[in-house]
């Protein structure tokens, strides 16, 4: 799907040298693809937004807040673990 959208965008950009309206169409096509065109993720709740983990209450990849306190704690603990590992590896 992404290849078709990119090919269509390139064609619209090339046609845009004759008619600038095609450039607007190319931008609109990319915007719609980024906003709505991606299929549902293979993990998570299937809302079309890539999620971290499965089930309800997990944080999305876009950075939305977790919907449950347990998900918040899990994310906070994971972040703390990453920060400790970073400090240990970098010697800070």
Coordinates of N, CA, C and O in Angstrom, one line a residue:
X1 N 0.8 -1.2 0.0 CA 0.0 0.0 0.0 C 0.9 1.2 0.0 O 0.6 2.2 -0.7
X2 N 1.9 1.3 0.8 CA 2.8 2.4 0.9 C 3.5 2.7 -0.4 O 3.7 3.8 -0.8
X3 N 3.9 1.6 -1.1 CA 4.5 1.8 -2.4 C 3.6 2.4 -3.5 O 4.0 3.3 -4.2
X4 N 2.4 2.0 -3.4 CA 1.4 2.6 -4.4 C 1.2 4.1 -4.1 O 1.1 4.9 -5.0
X5 N 1.1 4.4 -2.8 CA 0.9 5.8 -2.4 C 2.1 6.7 -2.8 O 2.0 7.8 -3.3
X6 N 3.3 6.1 -2.5 CA 4.5 6.9 -2.9 C 4.6 7.0 -4.4 O 5.0 8.1 -4.9
X7 N 4.3 6.0 -5.2 CA 4.4 6.1 -6.6 C 3.4 7.1 -7.1 O 3.7 7.9 -8.0
X8 N 2.2 7.1 -6.6 CA 1.1 8.1 -7.0 C 1.6 9.5 -6.6 O 1.3 10.4 -7.4
X9 N 2.2 9.6 -5.5 CA 2.7 11.0 -5.1 C 3.8 11.5 -6.1 O 3.7 12.6 -6.5
X10 N 4.7 10.6 -6.5 CA 5.7 11.0 -7.4 C 5.1 11.4 -8.7 O 5.5 12.4 -9.3
X11 N 4.1 10.6 -9.2 CA 3.5 10.9 -10.5 C 2.8 12.3 -10.4 O 2.9 13.1 -11.3
X12 N 2.1 12.5 -9.2 CA 1.4 13.8 -9.1 C 2.4 15.0 -9.0 O 2.1 16.0 -9.5
X13 N 3.5 14.7 -8.4 CA 4.5 15.8 -8.3 C 5.0 16.1 -9.7 O 5.2 17.3 -10.1
X14 N 5.3 15.1 -10.5 CA 5.8 15.3 -11.9 C 4.8 15.9 -12.7 O 5.1 16.8 -13.5
X15 N 3.5 15.6 -12.6 CA 2.5 16.2 -13.3 C 2.3 17.7 -12.8 O 1.8 18.5 -13.6
X16 N 2.7 17.9 -11.6 CA 2.5 19.2 -11.0 C 3.3 20.3 -11.7 O 3.0 21.5 -11.6
X17 N 4.3 20.0 -12.5 CA 5.1 21.0 -13.2 C 4.2 21.6 -14.3 O 4.5 22.7 -14.7
X18 N 3.3 20.9 -14.8 CA 2.3 21.4 -15.8 C 1.1 22.1 -15.2 O 0.6 23.1 -15.7
X19 N 0.7 21.6 -14.0 CA -0.5 22.1 -13.3 C -0.2 22.0 -11.8 O -0.3 20.9 -11.3
X20 N 0.0 23.1 -11.1 CA 0.3 23.1 -9.7 C -0.8 22.5 -8.8 O -0.5 22.1 -7.7
X21 N -2.0 22.3 -9.4 CA -3.0 21.7 -8.6 C -2.7 20.3 -8.3 O -3.1 19.8 -7.2
X22 N -1.9 19.6 -9.1 CA -1.5 18.2 -8.8 C -0.5 18.2 -7.6 O -0.5 17.2 -6.9
X23 N 0.2 19.3 -7.3 CA 1.1 19.3 -6.1 C 0.2 19.3 -4.9 O 0.5 18.6 -3.9
X24 N -0.9 20.0 -4.9 CA -1.8 20.0 -3.8 C -2.4 18.6 -3.6 O -2.6 18.2 -2.5
X25 N -2.7 18.0 -4.8 CA -3.3 16.6 -4.7 C -2.3 15.7 -4.1 O -2.6 14.8 -3.3
X26 N -1.0 15.8 -4.4 CA 0.1 15.0 -3.9 C 0.2 15.2 -2.3 O 0.3 14.2 -1.6
X27 N 0.1 16.4 -1.9 CA 0.2 16.7 -0.5 C -1.0 16.1 0.2 O -0.9 15.5 1.3
X28 N -2.2 16.3 -0.4 CA -3.4 15.7 0.2 C -3.4 14.2 0.3 O -3.8 13.6 1.3
X29 N -2.8 13.6 -0.7 CA -2.7 12.1 -0.7 C -1.8 11.7 0.4 O -2.1 10.7 1.1
X30 N -0.6 12.3 0.6 CA 0.3 11.9 1.6 C -0.4 12.2 3.0 O -0.2 11.4 3.9
X31 N -1.0 13.3 3.1 CA -1.7 13.6 4.4 C -2.7 12.6 4.8 O -2.8 12.1 5.9
X32 N -3.6 12.2 3.8 CA -4.6 11.2 4.1 C -4.0 9.9 4.4 O -4.5 9.1 5.2
X33 N -2.9 9.5 3.7 CA -2.3 8.2 4.0 C -1.7 8.2 5.4 O -1.8 7.2 6.1
X34 N -1.0 9.3 5.8 CA -0.4 9.3 7.1 C -1.5 9.3 8.2 O -1.4 8.6 9.2
X35 N -2.6 10.1 8.0 CA -3.6 10.1 9.0 C -4.5 8.9 9.0 O -4.9 8.5 10.1
X36 N -4.9 8.4 7.9 CA -5.9 7.3 7.9 C -5.6 6.1 7.1 O -6.2 5.1 7.3
X37 N -4.6 6.1 6.3 CA -4.3 5.0 5.3 C -3.6 3.8 5.9 O -3.7 2.7 5.3
X38 N -2.9 3.9 7.0 CA -2.2 2.8 7.5 C -3.2 1.8 8.1 O -4.1 2.2 8.8
X39 N -3.0 0.5 7.9 CA -3.9 -0.5 8.4 C -3.8 -0.7 9.9 O -2.9 -0.1 10.5
X40 N -4.6 -1.5 10.4 CA -4.6 -1.7 11.9 C -3.3 -2.4 12.2 O -2.8 -3.2 11.4
X41 N -2.8 -2.2 13.4 CA -1.6 -2.9 13.9 C -1.9 -4.3 14.1 O -3.0 -4.7 14.4
X42 N -0.8 -5.1 14.1 CA -1.0 -6.6 14.3 C -1.0 -6.9 15.8 O -1.5 -8.0 16.1
X43 N -0.6 -6.0 16.6 CA -0.7 -6.2 18.1 C -1.5 -5.1 18.7 O -1.8 -4.1 18.1
X44 N -2.0 -5.4 19.9 CA -2.8 -4.4 20.6 C -4.2 -4.5 20.3 O -4.8 -5.6 20.1
X45 N -4.9 -3.4 20.4 CA -6.4 -3.4 20.4 C -6.9 -3.3 19.0 O -8.2 -3.4 18.8
X46 N -6.1 -3.1 18.0 CA -6.6 -3.0 16.6 C -7.3 -1.7 16.3 O -8.2 -1.7 15.4
X47 N -6.9 -0.6 16.9 CA -7.5 0.7 16.6 C -6.8 1.4 15.4 O -7.3 2.4 15.0
X48 N -5.8 0.8 14.9 CA -5.1 1.4 13.8 C -3.9 2.2 14.2 O -3.1 2.7 13.5
X49 N -3.7 2.4 15.6 CA -2.6 3.1 16.1 C -1.7 2.0 16.7 O -2.2 1.1 17.5
X50 N -0.4 2.1 16.4 CA 0.5 1.1 16.9 C 0.6 1.2 18.4 O 0.8 2.3 19.0
X51 N 0.3 0.1 19.1 CA 0.3 0.1 20.6 C 1.5 -0.7 21.1 O 2.1 -1.5 20.5
X52 N 1.9 -0.4 22.3 CA 2.9 -1.1 23.0 C 2.3 -2.1 24.0 O 1.6 -1.7 24.9
X53 N 2.4 -3.3 23.7 CA 1.8 -4.3 24.5 C 0.4 -4.7 23.9 O 0.1 -4.3 22.8
X54 N -0.3 -5.4 24.7 CA -1.7 -5.9 24.2 C -2.7 -5.5 25.3 O -2.4 -5.3 26.4
X55 N -3.9 -5.5 24.9 CA -5.0 -5.3 25.8 C -5.3 -3.9 26.0 O -4.7 -3.0 25.4
X56 N -6.3 -3.6 26.9 CA -6.6 -2.2 27.1 C -5.7 -1.6 28.2 O -5.1 -2.4 29.0
X57 N -5.6 -0.3 28.2 CA -4.8 0.3 29.2 C -3.3 0.5 28.9 O -2.5 0.9 29.7
X58 N -3.0 0.2 27.6 CA -1.6 0.4 27.3 C -1.4 1.7 26.6 O -2.3 2.2 26.0
X59 N -0.2 2.2 26.6 CA 0.1 3.5 26.0 C 0.3 3.3 24.5 O 0.8 2.3 24.1
X60 N -0.1 4.3 23.7 CA 0.1 4.2 22.3 C 1.4 4.7 21.9 O 2.1 5.4 22.7
X61 N 1.9 4.4 20.7 CA 3.2 4.8 20.2 C 3.2 6.3 20.0 O 4.2 6.9 20.0
X62 N 2.0 6.9 19.9 CA 2.0 8.4 19.7 C 2.2 9.1 21.0 O 2.4 10.3 21.0
X63 N 2.3 8.4 22.1 CA 2.6 9.1 23.4 C 1.4 9.4 24.2 O 1.5 10.2 25.1
X64 N 0.3 8.9 23.9 CA -0.9 9.2 24.7 C -0.8 8.6 26.1 O -0.1 7.6 26.3
X65 N -1.4 9.1 27.0 CA -1.4 8.6 28.4 C -2.0 7.3 28.5 O -3.0 7.0 27.9
X66 N -1.5 6.4 29.3 CA -2.1 5.1 29.6 C -3.5 5.3 30.2 O -3.7 6.2 30.9
X67 N -4.4 4.3 29.9 CA -5.7 4.5 30.4 C -5.9 3.8 31.8 O -7.0 3.9 32.3
X68 N -4.9 3.2 32.3 CA -5.1 2.6 33.7 C -3.8 2.9 34.5 O -2.7 3.1 33.9
X69 N -4.0 2.8 35.8 CA -2.8 3.0 36.6 C -1.8 2.0 36.5 O -0.6 2.2 36.5
X70 N -2.2 0.7 36.3 CA -1.2 -0.4 36.1 C -0.4 -0.1 34.8 O 0.8 -0.3 34.9
X71 N -1.0 0.3 33.8 CA -0.3 0.6 32.5 C 0.7 1.7 32.8 O 1.9 1.7 32.3
X72 N 0.3 2.7 33.6 CA 1.2 3.9 33.9 C 2.4 3.4 34.7 O 3.5 3.7 34.4
X73 N 2.1 2.5 35.7 CA 3.2 2.0 36.5 C 4.2 1.2 35.7 O 5.4 1.3 35.8
X74 N 3.7 0.3 34.8 CA 4.5 -0.5 33.9 C 5.4 0.4 33.0 O 6.6 0.1 32.9
X75 N 4.8 1.4 32.5 CA 5.6 2.3 31.6 C 6.6 3.1 32.4 O 7.7 3.3 32.0
X76 N 6.2 3.5 33.6 CA 7.2 4.3 34.5 C 8.4 3.4 34.9 O 9.5 3.8 34.8
X77 N 8.1 2.1 35.2 CA 9.1 1.2 35.6 C 10.1 0.9 34.4 O 11.3 0.8 34.6
X78 N 9.5 0.7 33.3 CA 10.3 0.5 32.1 C 11.2 1.6 31.8 O 12.3 1.5 31.4
X79 N 10.6 2.8 31.9 CA 11.4 4.0 31.6 C 12.6 4.2 32.6 O 13.7 4.5 32.3
X80 N 12.3 3.9 33.9 CA 13.4 3.9 34.9 C 14.4 2.9 34.6 O 15.6 3.2 34.8
X81 N 14.0 1.7 34.2 CA 15.0 0.7 33.8 C 15.9 1.1 32.7 O 17.1 1.0 32.7
X82 N 15.3 1.7 31.7 CA 16.1 2.2 30.5 C 17.1 3.3 31.0 O 18.2 3.4 30.6
X83 N 16.6 4.2 31.9 CA 17.5 5.3 32.3 C 18.6 4.8 33.2 O 19.8 5.2 33.0
X84 N 18.4 3.8 34.0 CA 19.5 3.2 34.8 C 20.5 2.5 33.9 O 21.7 2.6 34.1
X85 N 20.0 1.8 32.9 CA 20.9 1.1 31.9 C 21.7 2.1 31.2 O 22.9 1.9 31.0
X86 N 21.1 3.2 30.7 CA 21.8 4.3 30.0 C 22.9 4.9 30.9 O 24.0 5.0 30.4
X87 N 22.6 5.2 32.1 CA 23.6 5.7 33.1 C 24.7 4.8 33.3 O 25.9 5.1 33.3
X88 N 24.4 3.5 33.4 CA 25.4 2.5 33.7 C 26.3 2.3 32.4 O 27.5 2.3 32.6
X89 N 25.7 2.3 31.2 CA 26.5 2.1 30.0 C 27.4 3.4 29.7 O 28.5 3.2 29.2
X90 N 26.8 4.5 30.0 CA 27.5 5.8 29.6 C 28.5 6.3 30.8 O 29.2 7.2 30.6
X91 N 28.3 5.7 31.9 CA 29.2 6.1 33.1 C 28.9 7.4 33.6 O 29.7 8.1 34.1
X92 N 27.6 7.8 33.6 CA 27.2 9.1 34.1 C 26.9 9.1 35.5 O 26.4 8.3 36.1

